[in-house]
Coordinates of N, CA, C and O in Angstrom, one line a residue:
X1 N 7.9 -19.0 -18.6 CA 7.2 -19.1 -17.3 C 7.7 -18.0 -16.4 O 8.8 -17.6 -16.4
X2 N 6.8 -17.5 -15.6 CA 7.1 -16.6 -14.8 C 7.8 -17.1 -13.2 O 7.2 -17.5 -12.2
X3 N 9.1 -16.8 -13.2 CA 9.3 -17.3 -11.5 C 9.2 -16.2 -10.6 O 8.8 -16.4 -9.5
X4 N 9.5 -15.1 -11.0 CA 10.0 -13.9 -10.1 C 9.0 -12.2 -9.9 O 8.9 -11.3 -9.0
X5 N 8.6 -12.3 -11.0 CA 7.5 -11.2 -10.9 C 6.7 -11.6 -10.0 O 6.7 -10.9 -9.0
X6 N 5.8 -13.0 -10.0 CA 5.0 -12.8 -9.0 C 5.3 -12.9 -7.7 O 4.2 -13.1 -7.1
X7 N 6.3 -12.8 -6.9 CA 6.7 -12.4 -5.8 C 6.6 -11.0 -5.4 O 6.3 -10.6 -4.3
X8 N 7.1 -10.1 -6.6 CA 7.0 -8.8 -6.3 C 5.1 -8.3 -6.6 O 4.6 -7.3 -6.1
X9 N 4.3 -9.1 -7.4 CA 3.3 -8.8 -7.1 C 2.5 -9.2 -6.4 O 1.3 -8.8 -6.5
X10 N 3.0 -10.3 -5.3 CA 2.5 -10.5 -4.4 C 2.6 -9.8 -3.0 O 1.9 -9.9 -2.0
X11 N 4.1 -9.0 -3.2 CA 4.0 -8.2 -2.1 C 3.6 -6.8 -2.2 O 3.5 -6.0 -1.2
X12 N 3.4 -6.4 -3.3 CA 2.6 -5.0 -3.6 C 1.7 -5.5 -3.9 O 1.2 -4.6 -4.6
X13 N 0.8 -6.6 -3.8 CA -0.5 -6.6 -3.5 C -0.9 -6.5 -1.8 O -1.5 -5.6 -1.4
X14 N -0.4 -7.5 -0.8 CA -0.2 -7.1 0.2 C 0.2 -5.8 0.9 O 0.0 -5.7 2.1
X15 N 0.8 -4.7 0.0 CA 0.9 -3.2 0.2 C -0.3 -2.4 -0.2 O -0.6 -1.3 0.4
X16 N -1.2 -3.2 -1.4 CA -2.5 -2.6 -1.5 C -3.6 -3.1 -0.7 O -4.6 -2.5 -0.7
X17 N -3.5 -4.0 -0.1 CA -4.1 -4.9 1.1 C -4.2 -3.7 2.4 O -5.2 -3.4 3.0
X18 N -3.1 -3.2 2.5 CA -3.1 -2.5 4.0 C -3.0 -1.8 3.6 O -2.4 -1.1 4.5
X19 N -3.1 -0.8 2.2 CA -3.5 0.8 2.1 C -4.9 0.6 1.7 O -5.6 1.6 1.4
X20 N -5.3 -0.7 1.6 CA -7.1 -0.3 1.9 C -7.8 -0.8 3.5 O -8.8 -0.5 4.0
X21 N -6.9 -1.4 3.8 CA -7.5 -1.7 5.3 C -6.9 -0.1 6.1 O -7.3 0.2 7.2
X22 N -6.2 0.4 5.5 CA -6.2 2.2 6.1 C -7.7 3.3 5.5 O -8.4 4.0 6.2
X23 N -7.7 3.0 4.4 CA -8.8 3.6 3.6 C -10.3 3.2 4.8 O -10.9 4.1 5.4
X24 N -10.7 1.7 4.8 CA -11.4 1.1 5.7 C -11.7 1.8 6.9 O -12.8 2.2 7.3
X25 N -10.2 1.7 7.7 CA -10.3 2.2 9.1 C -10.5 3.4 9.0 O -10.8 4.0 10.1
X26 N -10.4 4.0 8.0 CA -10.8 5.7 7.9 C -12.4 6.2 8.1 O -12.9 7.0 8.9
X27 N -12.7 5.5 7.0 CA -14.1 5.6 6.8 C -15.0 5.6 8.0 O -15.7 6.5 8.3
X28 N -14.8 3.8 8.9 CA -14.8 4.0 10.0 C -14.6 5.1 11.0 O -15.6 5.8 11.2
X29 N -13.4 5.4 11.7 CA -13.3 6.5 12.4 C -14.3 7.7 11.9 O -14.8 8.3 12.9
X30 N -14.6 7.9 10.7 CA -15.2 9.4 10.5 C -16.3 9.4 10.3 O -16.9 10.5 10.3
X31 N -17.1 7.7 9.9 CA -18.2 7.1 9.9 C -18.5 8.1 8.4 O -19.4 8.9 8.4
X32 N -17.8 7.9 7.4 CA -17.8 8.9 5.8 C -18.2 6.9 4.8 O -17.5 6.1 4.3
X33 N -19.5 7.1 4.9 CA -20.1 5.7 4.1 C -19.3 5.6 2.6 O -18.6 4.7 2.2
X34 N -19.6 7.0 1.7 CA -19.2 7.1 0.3 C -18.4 8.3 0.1 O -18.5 9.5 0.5
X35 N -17.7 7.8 -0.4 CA -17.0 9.0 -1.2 C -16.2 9.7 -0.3 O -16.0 9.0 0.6
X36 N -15.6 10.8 -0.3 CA -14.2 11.4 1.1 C -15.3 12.2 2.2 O -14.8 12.2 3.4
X37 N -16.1 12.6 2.2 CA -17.0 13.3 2.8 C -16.6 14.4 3.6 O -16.7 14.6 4.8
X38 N -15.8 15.3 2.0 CA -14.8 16.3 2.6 C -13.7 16.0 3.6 O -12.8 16.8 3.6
X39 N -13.5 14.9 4.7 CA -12.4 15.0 5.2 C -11.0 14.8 4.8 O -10.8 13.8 4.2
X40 N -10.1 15.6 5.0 CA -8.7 15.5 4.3 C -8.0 14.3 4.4 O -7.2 13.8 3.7
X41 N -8.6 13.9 5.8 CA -7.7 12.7 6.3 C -8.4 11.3 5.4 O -7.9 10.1 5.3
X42 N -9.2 11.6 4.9 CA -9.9 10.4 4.1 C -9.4 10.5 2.7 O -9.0 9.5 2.1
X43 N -9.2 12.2 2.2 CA -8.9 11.9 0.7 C -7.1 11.2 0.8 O -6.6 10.7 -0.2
X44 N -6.6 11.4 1.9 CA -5.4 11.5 1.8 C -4.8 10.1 1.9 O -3.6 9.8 1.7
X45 N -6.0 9.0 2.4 CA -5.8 7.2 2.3 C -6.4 7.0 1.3 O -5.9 6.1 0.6
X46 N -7.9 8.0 0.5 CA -7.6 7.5 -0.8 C -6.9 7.8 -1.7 O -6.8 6.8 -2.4
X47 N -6.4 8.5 -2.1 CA -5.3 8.8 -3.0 C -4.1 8.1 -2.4 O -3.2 7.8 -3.1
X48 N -4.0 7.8 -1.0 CA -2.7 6.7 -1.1 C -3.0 5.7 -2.0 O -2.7 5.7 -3.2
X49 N -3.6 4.9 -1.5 CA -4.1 3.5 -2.3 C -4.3 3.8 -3.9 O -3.8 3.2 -4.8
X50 N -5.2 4.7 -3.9 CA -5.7 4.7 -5.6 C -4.2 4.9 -6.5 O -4.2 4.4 -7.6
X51 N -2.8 5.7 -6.2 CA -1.8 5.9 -6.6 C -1.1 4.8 -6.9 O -0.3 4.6 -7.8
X52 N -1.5 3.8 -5.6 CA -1.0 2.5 -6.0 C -1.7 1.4 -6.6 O -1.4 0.3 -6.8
X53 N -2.9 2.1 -7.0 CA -3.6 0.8 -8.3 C -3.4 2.0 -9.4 O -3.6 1.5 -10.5
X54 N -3.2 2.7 -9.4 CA -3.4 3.3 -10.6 C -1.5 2.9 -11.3 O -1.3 2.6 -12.5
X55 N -0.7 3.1 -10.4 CA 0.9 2.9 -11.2 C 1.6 1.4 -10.9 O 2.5 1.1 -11.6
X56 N 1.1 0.6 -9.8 CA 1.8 -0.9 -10.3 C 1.2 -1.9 -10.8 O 1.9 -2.9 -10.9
X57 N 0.0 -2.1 -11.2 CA -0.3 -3.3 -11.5 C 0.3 -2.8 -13.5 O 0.8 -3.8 -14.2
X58 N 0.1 -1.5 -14.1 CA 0.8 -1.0 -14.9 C 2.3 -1.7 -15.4 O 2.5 -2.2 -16.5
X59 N 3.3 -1.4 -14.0 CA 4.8 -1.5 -13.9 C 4.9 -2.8 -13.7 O 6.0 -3.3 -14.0
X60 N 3.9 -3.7 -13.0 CA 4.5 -5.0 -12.8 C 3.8 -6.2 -14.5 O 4.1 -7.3 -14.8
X61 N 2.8 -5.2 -15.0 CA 2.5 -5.8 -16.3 C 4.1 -6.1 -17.5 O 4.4 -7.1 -18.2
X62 N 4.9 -4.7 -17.4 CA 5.8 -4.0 -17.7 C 7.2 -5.6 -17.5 O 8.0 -6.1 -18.3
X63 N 7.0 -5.7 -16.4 CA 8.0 -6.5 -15.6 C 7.8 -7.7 -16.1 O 8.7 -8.4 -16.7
X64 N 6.4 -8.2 -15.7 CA 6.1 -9.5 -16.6 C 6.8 -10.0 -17.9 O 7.6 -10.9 -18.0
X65 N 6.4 -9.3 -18.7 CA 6.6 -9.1 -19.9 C 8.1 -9.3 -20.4 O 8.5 -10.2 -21.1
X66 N 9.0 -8.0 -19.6 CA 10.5 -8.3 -19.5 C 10.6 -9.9 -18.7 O 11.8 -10.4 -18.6
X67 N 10.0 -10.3 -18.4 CA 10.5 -12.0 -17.7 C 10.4 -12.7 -18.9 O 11.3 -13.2 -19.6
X68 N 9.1 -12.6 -19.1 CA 8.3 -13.4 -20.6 C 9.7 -13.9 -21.8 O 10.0 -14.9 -22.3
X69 N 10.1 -12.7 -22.1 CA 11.2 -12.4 -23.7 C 12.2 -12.9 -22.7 O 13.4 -12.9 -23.2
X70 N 12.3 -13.4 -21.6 CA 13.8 -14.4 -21.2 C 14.8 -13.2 -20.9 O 15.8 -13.3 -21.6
X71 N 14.7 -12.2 -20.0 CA 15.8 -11.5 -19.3 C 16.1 -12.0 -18.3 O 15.4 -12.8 -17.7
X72 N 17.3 -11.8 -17.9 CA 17.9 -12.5 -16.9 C 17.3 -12.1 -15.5 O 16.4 -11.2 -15.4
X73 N 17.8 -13.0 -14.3 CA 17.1 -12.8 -13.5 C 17.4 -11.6 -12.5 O 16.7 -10.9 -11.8
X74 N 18.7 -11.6 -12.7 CA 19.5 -10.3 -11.9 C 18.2 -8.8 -12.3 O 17.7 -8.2 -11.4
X75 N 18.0 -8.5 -14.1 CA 17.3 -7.8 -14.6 C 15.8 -7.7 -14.2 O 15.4 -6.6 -14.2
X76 N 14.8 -8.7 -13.7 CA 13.8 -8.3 -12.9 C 14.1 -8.6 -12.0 O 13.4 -7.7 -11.4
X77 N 14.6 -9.1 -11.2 CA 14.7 -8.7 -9.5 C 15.0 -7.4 -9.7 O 13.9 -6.8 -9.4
X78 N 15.9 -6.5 -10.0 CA 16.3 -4.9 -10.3 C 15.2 -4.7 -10.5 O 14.8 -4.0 -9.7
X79 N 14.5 -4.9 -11.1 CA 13.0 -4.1 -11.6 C 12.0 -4.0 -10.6 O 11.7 -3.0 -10.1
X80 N 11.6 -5.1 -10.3 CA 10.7 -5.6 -9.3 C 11.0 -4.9 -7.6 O 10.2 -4.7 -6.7
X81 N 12.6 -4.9 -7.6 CA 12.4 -4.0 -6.1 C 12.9 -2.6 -6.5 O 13.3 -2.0 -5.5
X82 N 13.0 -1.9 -7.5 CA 13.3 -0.6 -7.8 C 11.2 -0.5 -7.7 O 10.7 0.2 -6.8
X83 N 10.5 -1.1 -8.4 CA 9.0 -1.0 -8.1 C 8.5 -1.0 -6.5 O 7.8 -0.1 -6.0
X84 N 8.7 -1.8 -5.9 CA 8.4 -2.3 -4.6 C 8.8 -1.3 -3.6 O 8.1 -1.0 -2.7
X85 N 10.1 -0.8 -3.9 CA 10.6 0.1 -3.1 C 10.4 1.4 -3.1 O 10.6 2.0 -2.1
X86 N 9.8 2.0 -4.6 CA 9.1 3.1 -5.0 C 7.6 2.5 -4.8 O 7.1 2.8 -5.9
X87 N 7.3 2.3 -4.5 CA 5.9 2.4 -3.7 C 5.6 1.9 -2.2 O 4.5 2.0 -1.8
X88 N 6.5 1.4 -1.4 CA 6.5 1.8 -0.2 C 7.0 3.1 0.2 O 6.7 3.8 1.2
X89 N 7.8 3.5 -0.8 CA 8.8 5.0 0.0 C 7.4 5.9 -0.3 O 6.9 6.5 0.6
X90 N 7.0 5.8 -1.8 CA 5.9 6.8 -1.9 C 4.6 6.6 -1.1 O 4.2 7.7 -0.7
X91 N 3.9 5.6 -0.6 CA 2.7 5.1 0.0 C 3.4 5.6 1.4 O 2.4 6.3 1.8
X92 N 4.2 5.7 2.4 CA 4.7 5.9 3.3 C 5.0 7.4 3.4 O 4.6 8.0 4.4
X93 N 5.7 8.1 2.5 CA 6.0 9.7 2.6 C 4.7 10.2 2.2 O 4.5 11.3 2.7
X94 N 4.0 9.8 1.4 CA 2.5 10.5 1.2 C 1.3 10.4 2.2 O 0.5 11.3 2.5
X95 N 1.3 8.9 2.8 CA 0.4 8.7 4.0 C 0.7 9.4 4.9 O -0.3 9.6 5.7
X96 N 2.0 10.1 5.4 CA 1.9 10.6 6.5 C 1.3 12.0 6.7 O 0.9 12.8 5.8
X97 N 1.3 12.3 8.4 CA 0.9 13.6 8.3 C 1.7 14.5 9.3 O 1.6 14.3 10.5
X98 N 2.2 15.3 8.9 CA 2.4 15.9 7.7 C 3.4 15.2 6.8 O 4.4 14.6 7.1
X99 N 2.9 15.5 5.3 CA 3.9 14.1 4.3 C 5.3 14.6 4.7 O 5.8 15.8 4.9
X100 N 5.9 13.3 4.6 CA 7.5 13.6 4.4 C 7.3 13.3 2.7 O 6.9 12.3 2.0
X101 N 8.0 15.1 2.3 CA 8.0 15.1 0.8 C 8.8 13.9 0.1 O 8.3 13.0 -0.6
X102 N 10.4 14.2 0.8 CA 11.4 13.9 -0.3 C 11.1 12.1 -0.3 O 11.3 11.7 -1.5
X103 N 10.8 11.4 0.4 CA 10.0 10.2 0.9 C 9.0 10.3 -0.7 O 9.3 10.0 -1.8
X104 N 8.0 10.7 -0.4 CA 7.0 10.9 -1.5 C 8.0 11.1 -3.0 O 7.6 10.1 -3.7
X105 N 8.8 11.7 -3.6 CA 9.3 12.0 -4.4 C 10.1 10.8 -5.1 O 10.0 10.4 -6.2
X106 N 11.2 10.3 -3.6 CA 12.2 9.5 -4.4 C 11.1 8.3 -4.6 O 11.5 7.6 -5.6
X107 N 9.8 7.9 -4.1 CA 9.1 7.1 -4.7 C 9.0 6.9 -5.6 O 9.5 6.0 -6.2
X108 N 8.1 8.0 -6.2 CA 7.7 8.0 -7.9 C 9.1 8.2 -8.8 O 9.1 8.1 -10.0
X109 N 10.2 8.5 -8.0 CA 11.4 8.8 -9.2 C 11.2 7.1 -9.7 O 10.9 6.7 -10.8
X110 N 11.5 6.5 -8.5 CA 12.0 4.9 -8.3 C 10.7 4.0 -9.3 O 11.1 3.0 -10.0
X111 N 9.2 4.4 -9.4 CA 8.2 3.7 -9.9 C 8.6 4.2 -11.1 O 8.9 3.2 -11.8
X112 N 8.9 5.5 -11.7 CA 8.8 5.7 -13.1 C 9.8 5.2 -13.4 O 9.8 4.9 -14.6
X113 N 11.1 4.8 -12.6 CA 12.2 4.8 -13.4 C 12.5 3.2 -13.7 O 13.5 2.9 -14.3
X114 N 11.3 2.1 -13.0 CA 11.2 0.6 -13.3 C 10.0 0.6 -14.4 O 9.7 -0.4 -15.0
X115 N 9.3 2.3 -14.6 CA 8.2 1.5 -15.9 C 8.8 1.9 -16.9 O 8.3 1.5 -18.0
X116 N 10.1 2.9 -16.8 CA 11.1 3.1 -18.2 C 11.2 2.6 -18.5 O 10.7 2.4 -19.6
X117 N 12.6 1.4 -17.6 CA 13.2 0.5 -17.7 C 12.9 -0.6 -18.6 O 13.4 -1.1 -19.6
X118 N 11.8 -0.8 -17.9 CA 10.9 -2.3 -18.3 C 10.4 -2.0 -19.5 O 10.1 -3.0 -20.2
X119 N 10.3 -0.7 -20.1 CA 9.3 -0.4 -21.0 C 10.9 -0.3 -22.2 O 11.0 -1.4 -22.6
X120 N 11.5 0.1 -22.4 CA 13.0 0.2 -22.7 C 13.5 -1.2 -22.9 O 14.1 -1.6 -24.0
X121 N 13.3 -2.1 -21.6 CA 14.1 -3.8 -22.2 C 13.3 -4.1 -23.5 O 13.6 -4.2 -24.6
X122 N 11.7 -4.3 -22.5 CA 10.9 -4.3 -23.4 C 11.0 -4.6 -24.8 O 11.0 -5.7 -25.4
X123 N 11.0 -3.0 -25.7 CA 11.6 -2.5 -26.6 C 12.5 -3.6 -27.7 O 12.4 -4.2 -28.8
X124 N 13.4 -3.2 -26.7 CA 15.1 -3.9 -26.8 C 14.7 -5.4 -27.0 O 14.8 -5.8 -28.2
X125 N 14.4 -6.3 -26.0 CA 14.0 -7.8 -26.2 C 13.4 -8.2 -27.1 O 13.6 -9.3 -27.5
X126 N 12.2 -7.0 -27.6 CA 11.6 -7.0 -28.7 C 11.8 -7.4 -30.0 O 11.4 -8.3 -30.7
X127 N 12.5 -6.5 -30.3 CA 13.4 -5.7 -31.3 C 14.7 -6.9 -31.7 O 15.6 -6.6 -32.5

């Protein structure tokens, strides 16, 4: 049974909640119906958001999975906020303007290094 993943995917769903209600309010302001309609400031909420459907629903599949084979709980909480926190730091240093890099960076260090992880117990629990 899953107790703990779905907390972390319920608050990085609510982080993808308000990097599309940014996407939204964009479109708005620029009145851009489809697609970025060349403005920077549009591609730059969609590529926030799309970064974040494109690498956690991935990493929290990853996480599941490590709950599933019976890791301890200490082991996905660590997971789940090494994920959570790598995608606020990244959705936050990339949305801005001008981006705060290293913000942007220790993000994705932090997302890749919970879909190692996970991907590695994985493995291991497997095995």
């Amino acid at each position: 049974m899953l107790a703990i993943t779905p907390i972390y995917a319920a608050l990085i769903a609510i982080l993808y909640v308000a990097l599309s209600a940014k996407v939204i309010a964009t479109r708005r302001s620029g009145k851009i119906s489809v697609g970025d309609g060349g403005d920077k400031t549009m591609i730059k909420a969609m590529r926030t958001q799309a970064n974040c459907a494109e690498y956690a629903p991935f990493a929290l599949l990853l996480i599941a999975m490590v709950e599933l084979q019976g890791a301890s709980g200490l082991m996905v909480n660590l997971l789940g906020l090494t994920l959570l926190a790598g995608r606020l730091l990244h959705a936050y240093g990339f949305g801005r303007t001008p981006q705060i890099v290293i913000l942007r960076q220790i993000g994705m260090v932090l997302t890749f290094a919970a879909i190692l992880v996970a991907a590695l117990a994985n493995l291991v629990l497997a095995l």
